[in-house]
Short mmCIF file of C-alpha atoms in Angstrom, two decimals:
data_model
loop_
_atom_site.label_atom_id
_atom_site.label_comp_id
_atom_site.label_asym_id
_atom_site.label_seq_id
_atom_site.Cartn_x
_atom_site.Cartn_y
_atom_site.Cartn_z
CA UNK A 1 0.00 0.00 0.00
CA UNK A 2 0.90 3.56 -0.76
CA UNK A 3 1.43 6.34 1.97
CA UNK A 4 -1.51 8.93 1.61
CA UNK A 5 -2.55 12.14 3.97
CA UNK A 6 -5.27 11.05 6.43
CA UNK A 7 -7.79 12.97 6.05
CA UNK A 8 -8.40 15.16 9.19
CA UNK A 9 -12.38 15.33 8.66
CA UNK A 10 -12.66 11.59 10.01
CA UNK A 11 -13.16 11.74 13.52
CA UNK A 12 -11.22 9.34 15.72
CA UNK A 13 -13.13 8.32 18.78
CA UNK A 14 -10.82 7.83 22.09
CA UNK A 15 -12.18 5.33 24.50
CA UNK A 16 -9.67 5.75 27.01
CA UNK A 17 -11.49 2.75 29.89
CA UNK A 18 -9.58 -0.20 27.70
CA UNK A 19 -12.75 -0.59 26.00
CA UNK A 20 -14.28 -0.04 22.50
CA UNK A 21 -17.07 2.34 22.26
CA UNK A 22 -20.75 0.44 22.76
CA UNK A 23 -24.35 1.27 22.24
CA UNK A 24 -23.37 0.92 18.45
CA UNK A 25 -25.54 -1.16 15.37
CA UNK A 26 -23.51 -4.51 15.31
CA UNK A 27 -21.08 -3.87 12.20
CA UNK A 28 -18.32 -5.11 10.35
CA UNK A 29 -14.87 -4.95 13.11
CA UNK A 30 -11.69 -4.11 11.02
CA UNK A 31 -8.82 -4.08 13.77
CA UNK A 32 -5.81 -1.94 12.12
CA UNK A 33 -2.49 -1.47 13.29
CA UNK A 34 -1.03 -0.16 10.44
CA UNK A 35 1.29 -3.40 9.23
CA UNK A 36 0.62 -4.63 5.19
CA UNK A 37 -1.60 -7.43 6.97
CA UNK A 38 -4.19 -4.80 8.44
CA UNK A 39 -4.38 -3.05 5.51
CA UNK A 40 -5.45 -6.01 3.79
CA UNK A 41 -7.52 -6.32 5.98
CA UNK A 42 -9.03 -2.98 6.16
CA UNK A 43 -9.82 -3.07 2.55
CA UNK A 44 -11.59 -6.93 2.66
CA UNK A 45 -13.60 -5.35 5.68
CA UNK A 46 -14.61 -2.94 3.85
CA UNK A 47 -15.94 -4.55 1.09
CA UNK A 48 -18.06 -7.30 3.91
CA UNK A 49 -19.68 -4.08 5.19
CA UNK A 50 -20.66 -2.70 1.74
CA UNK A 51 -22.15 -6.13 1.06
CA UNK A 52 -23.86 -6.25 3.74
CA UNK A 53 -25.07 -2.88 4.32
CA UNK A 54 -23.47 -2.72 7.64
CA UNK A 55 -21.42 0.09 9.41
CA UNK A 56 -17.79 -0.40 9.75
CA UNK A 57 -15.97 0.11 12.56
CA UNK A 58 -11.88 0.64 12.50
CA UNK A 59 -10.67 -0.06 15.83
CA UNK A 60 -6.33 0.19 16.79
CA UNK A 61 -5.35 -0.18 20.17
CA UNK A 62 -2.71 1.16 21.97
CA UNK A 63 -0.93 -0.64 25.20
CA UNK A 64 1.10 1.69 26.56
CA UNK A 65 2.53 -0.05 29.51
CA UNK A 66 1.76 -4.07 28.81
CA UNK A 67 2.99 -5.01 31.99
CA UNK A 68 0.83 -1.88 34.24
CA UNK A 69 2.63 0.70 35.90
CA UNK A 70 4.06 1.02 39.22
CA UNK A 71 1.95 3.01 41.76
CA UNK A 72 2.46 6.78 41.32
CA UNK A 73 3.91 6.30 37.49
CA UNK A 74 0.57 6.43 36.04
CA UNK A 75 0.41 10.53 36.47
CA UNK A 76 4.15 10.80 35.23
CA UNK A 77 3.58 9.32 31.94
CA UNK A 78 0.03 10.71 30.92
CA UNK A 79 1.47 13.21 28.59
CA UNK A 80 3.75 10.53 26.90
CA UNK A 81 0.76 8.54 27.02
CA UNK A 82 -1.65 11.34 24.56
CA UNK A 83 1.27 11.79 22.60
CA UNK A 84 1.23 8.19 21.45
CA UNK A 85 -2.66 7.58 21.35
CA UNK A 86 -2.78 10.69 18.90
CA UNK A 87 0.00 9.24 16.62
CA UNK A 88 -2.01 6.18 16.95
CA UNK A 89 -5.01 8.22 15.71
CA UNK A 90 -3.18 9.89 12.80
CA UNK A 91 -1.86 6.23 11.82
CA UNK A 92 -5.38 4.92 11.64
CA UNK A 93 -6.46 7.96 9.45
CA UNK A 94 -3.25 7.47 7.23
CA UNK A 95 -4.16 3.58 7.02
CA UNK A 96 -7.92 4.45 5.95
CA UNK A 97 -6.52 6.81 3.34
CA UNK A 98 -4.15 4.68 2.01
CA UNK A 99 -6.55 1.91 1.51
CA UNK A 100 -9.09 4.32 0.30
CA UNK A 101 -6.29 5.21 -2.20
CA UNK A 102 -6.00 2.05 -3.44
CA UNK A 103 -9.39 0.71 -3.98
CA UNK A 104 -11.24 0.72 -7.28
CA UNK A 105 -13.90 2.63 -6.08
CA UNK A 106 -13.95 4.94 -2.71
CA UNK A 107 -15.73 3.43 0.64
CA UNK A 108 -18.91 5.84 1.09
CA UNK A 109 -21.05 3.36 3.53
CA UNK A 110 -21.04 4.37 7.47
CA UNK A 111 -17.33 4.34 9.19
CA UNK A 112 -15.99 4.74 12.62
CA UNK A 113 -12.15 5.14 13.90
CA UNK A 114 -11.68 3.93 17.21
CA UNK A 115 -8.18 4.25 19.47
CA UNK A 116 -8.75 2.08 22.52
CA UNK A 117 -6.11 1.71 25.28
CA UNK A 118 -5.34 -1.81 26.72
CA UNK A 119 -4.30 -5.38 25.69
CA UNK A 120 -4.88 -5.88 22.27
CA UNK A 121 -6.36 -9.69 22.44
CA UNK A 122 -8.67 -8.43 25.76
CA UNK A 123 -9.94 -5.33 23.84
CA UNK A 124 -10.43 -7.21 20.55
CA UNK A 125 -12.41 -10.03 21.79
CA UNK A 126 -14.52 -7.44 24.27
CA UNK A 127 -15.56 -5.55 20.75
CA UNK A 128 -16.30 -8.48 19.35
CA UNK A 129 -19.59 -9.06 20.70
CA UNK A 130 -22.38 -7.99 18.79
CA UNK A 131 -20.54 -7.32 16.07
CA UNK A 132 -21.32 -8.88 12.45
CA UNK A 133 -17.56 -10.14 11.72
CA UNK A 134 -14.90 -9.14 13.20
CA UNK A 135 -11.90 -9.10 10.24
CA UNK A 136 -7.90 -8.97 10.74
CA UNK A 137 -4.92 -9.68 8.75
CA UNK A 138 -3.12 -13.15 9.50
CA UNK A 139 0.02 -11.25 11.31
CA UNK A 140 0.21 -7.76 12.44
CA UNK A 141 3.72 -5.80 13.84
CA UNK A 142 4.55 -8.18 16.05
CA UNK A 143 7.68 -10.38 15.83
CA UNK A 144 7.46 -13.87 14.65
CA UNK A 145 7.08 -13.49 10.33
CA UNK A 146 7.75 -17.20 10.46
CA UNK A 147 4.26 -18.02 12.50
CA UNK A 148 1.60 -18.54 9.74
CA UNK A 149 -0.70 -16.50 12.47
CA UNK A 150 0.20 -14.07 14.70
CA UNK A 151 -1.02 -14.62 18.38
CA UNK A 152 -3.05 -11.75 18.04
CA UNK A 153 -5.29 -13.56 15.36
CA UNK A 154 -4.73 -16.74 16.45
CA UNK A 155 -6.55 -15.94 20.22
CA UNK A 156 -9.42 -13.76 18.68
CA UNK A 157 -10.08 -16.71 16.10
CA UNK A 158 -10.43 -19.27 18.72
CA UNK A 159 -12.28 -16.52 21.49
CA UNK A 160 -13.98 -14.29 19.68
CA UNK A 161 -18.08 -14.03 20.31
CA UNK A 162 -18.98 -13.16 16.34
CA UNK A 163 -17.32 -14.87 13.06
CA UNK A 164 -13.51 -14.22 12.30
CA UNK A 165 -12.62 -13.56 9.02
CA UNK A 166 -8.88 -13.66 8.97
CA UNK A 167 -7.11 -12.15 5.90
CA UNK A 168 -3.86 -13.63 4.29
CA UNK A 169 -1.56 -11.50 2.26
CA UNK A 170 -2.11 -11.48 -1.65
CA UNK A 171 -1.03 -14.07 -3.33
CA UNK A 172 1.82 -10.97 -5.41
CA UNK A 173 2.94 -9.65 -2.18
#
């Protein structure tokens, strides 16, 4: 995928409680990170929620401190902590422009970007209920390129409370 400008009209919704945003129509889930494999992703969700006339949501999350913070650190690192949940943001609008970009023909149904601090397997599998499908790439930015699925995927297929639809790369990348 090419790099693109995000477009700054998209609004990115912060849920910063380490869960998605509820109280939503059940929709097509695209989780995004950013990698080749979300991308991929992102476009293939896409096209399920045009199809079926559902809204998508984009959801990245952010885990600032995976192992939690010592008492008192919380405070100290809040402003590190914005700075990387709005690069976060302008990465998911850069990701939705690029795959906008590339598409035949522009996405126009219903979208949502959503930046959610936590773990990324707990907050994935939470927004997965009542959703339609819930779609990710086989591997994200994590380590292993050897794994045929990255744990990420490999959890939310086998936890997940809607269907999965996991998303290889293309057969010329």
């Amino acid at each position: 995928m090419t790099s693109a400008s995000p477009d700054q009209s998209v609004p990115v919704v912060l849920s910063v409680l380490g869960r998605p945003p509820t109280g939503r129509p059940p929709g097509v889930l695209a989780a995004c990170d950013g990698s080749d494999g979300s991308l991929w992703a992102l476009d293939r969700a896409m096209t399920e929620a045009e199809l079926h006339g559902l809204p998508l949501y984009v959801l990245a999350v952010v885990n600032p401190a995976p192992a939690g913070y010592p008492p008192g650190m919380a405070e100290l690192v809040q402003e590190s902590v914005e700075t990387l949940v709005e690069s976060m943001a302008d990465g998911l609008r850069r990701s939705v422009a690029a795959v906008q970009q590339a598409r035949p023909s522009p996405y126009t149904a219903e979208m949502s970007l959503h930046v959610v601090l936590g773990n990324v397997i707990e907050v994935l599998l939470s927004a997965s209920a009542r959703q339609h499908t819930l779609v990710l790439g086989t591997r994200g930015n994590g380590g292993f390129t050897r794994l045929l699925l990255g744990s990420v995927s490999s959890a939310v297929v086998h936890h997940a409370a809607c269907p999965v639809l996991v998303v290889p790369a293309p057969p010329e990348a």
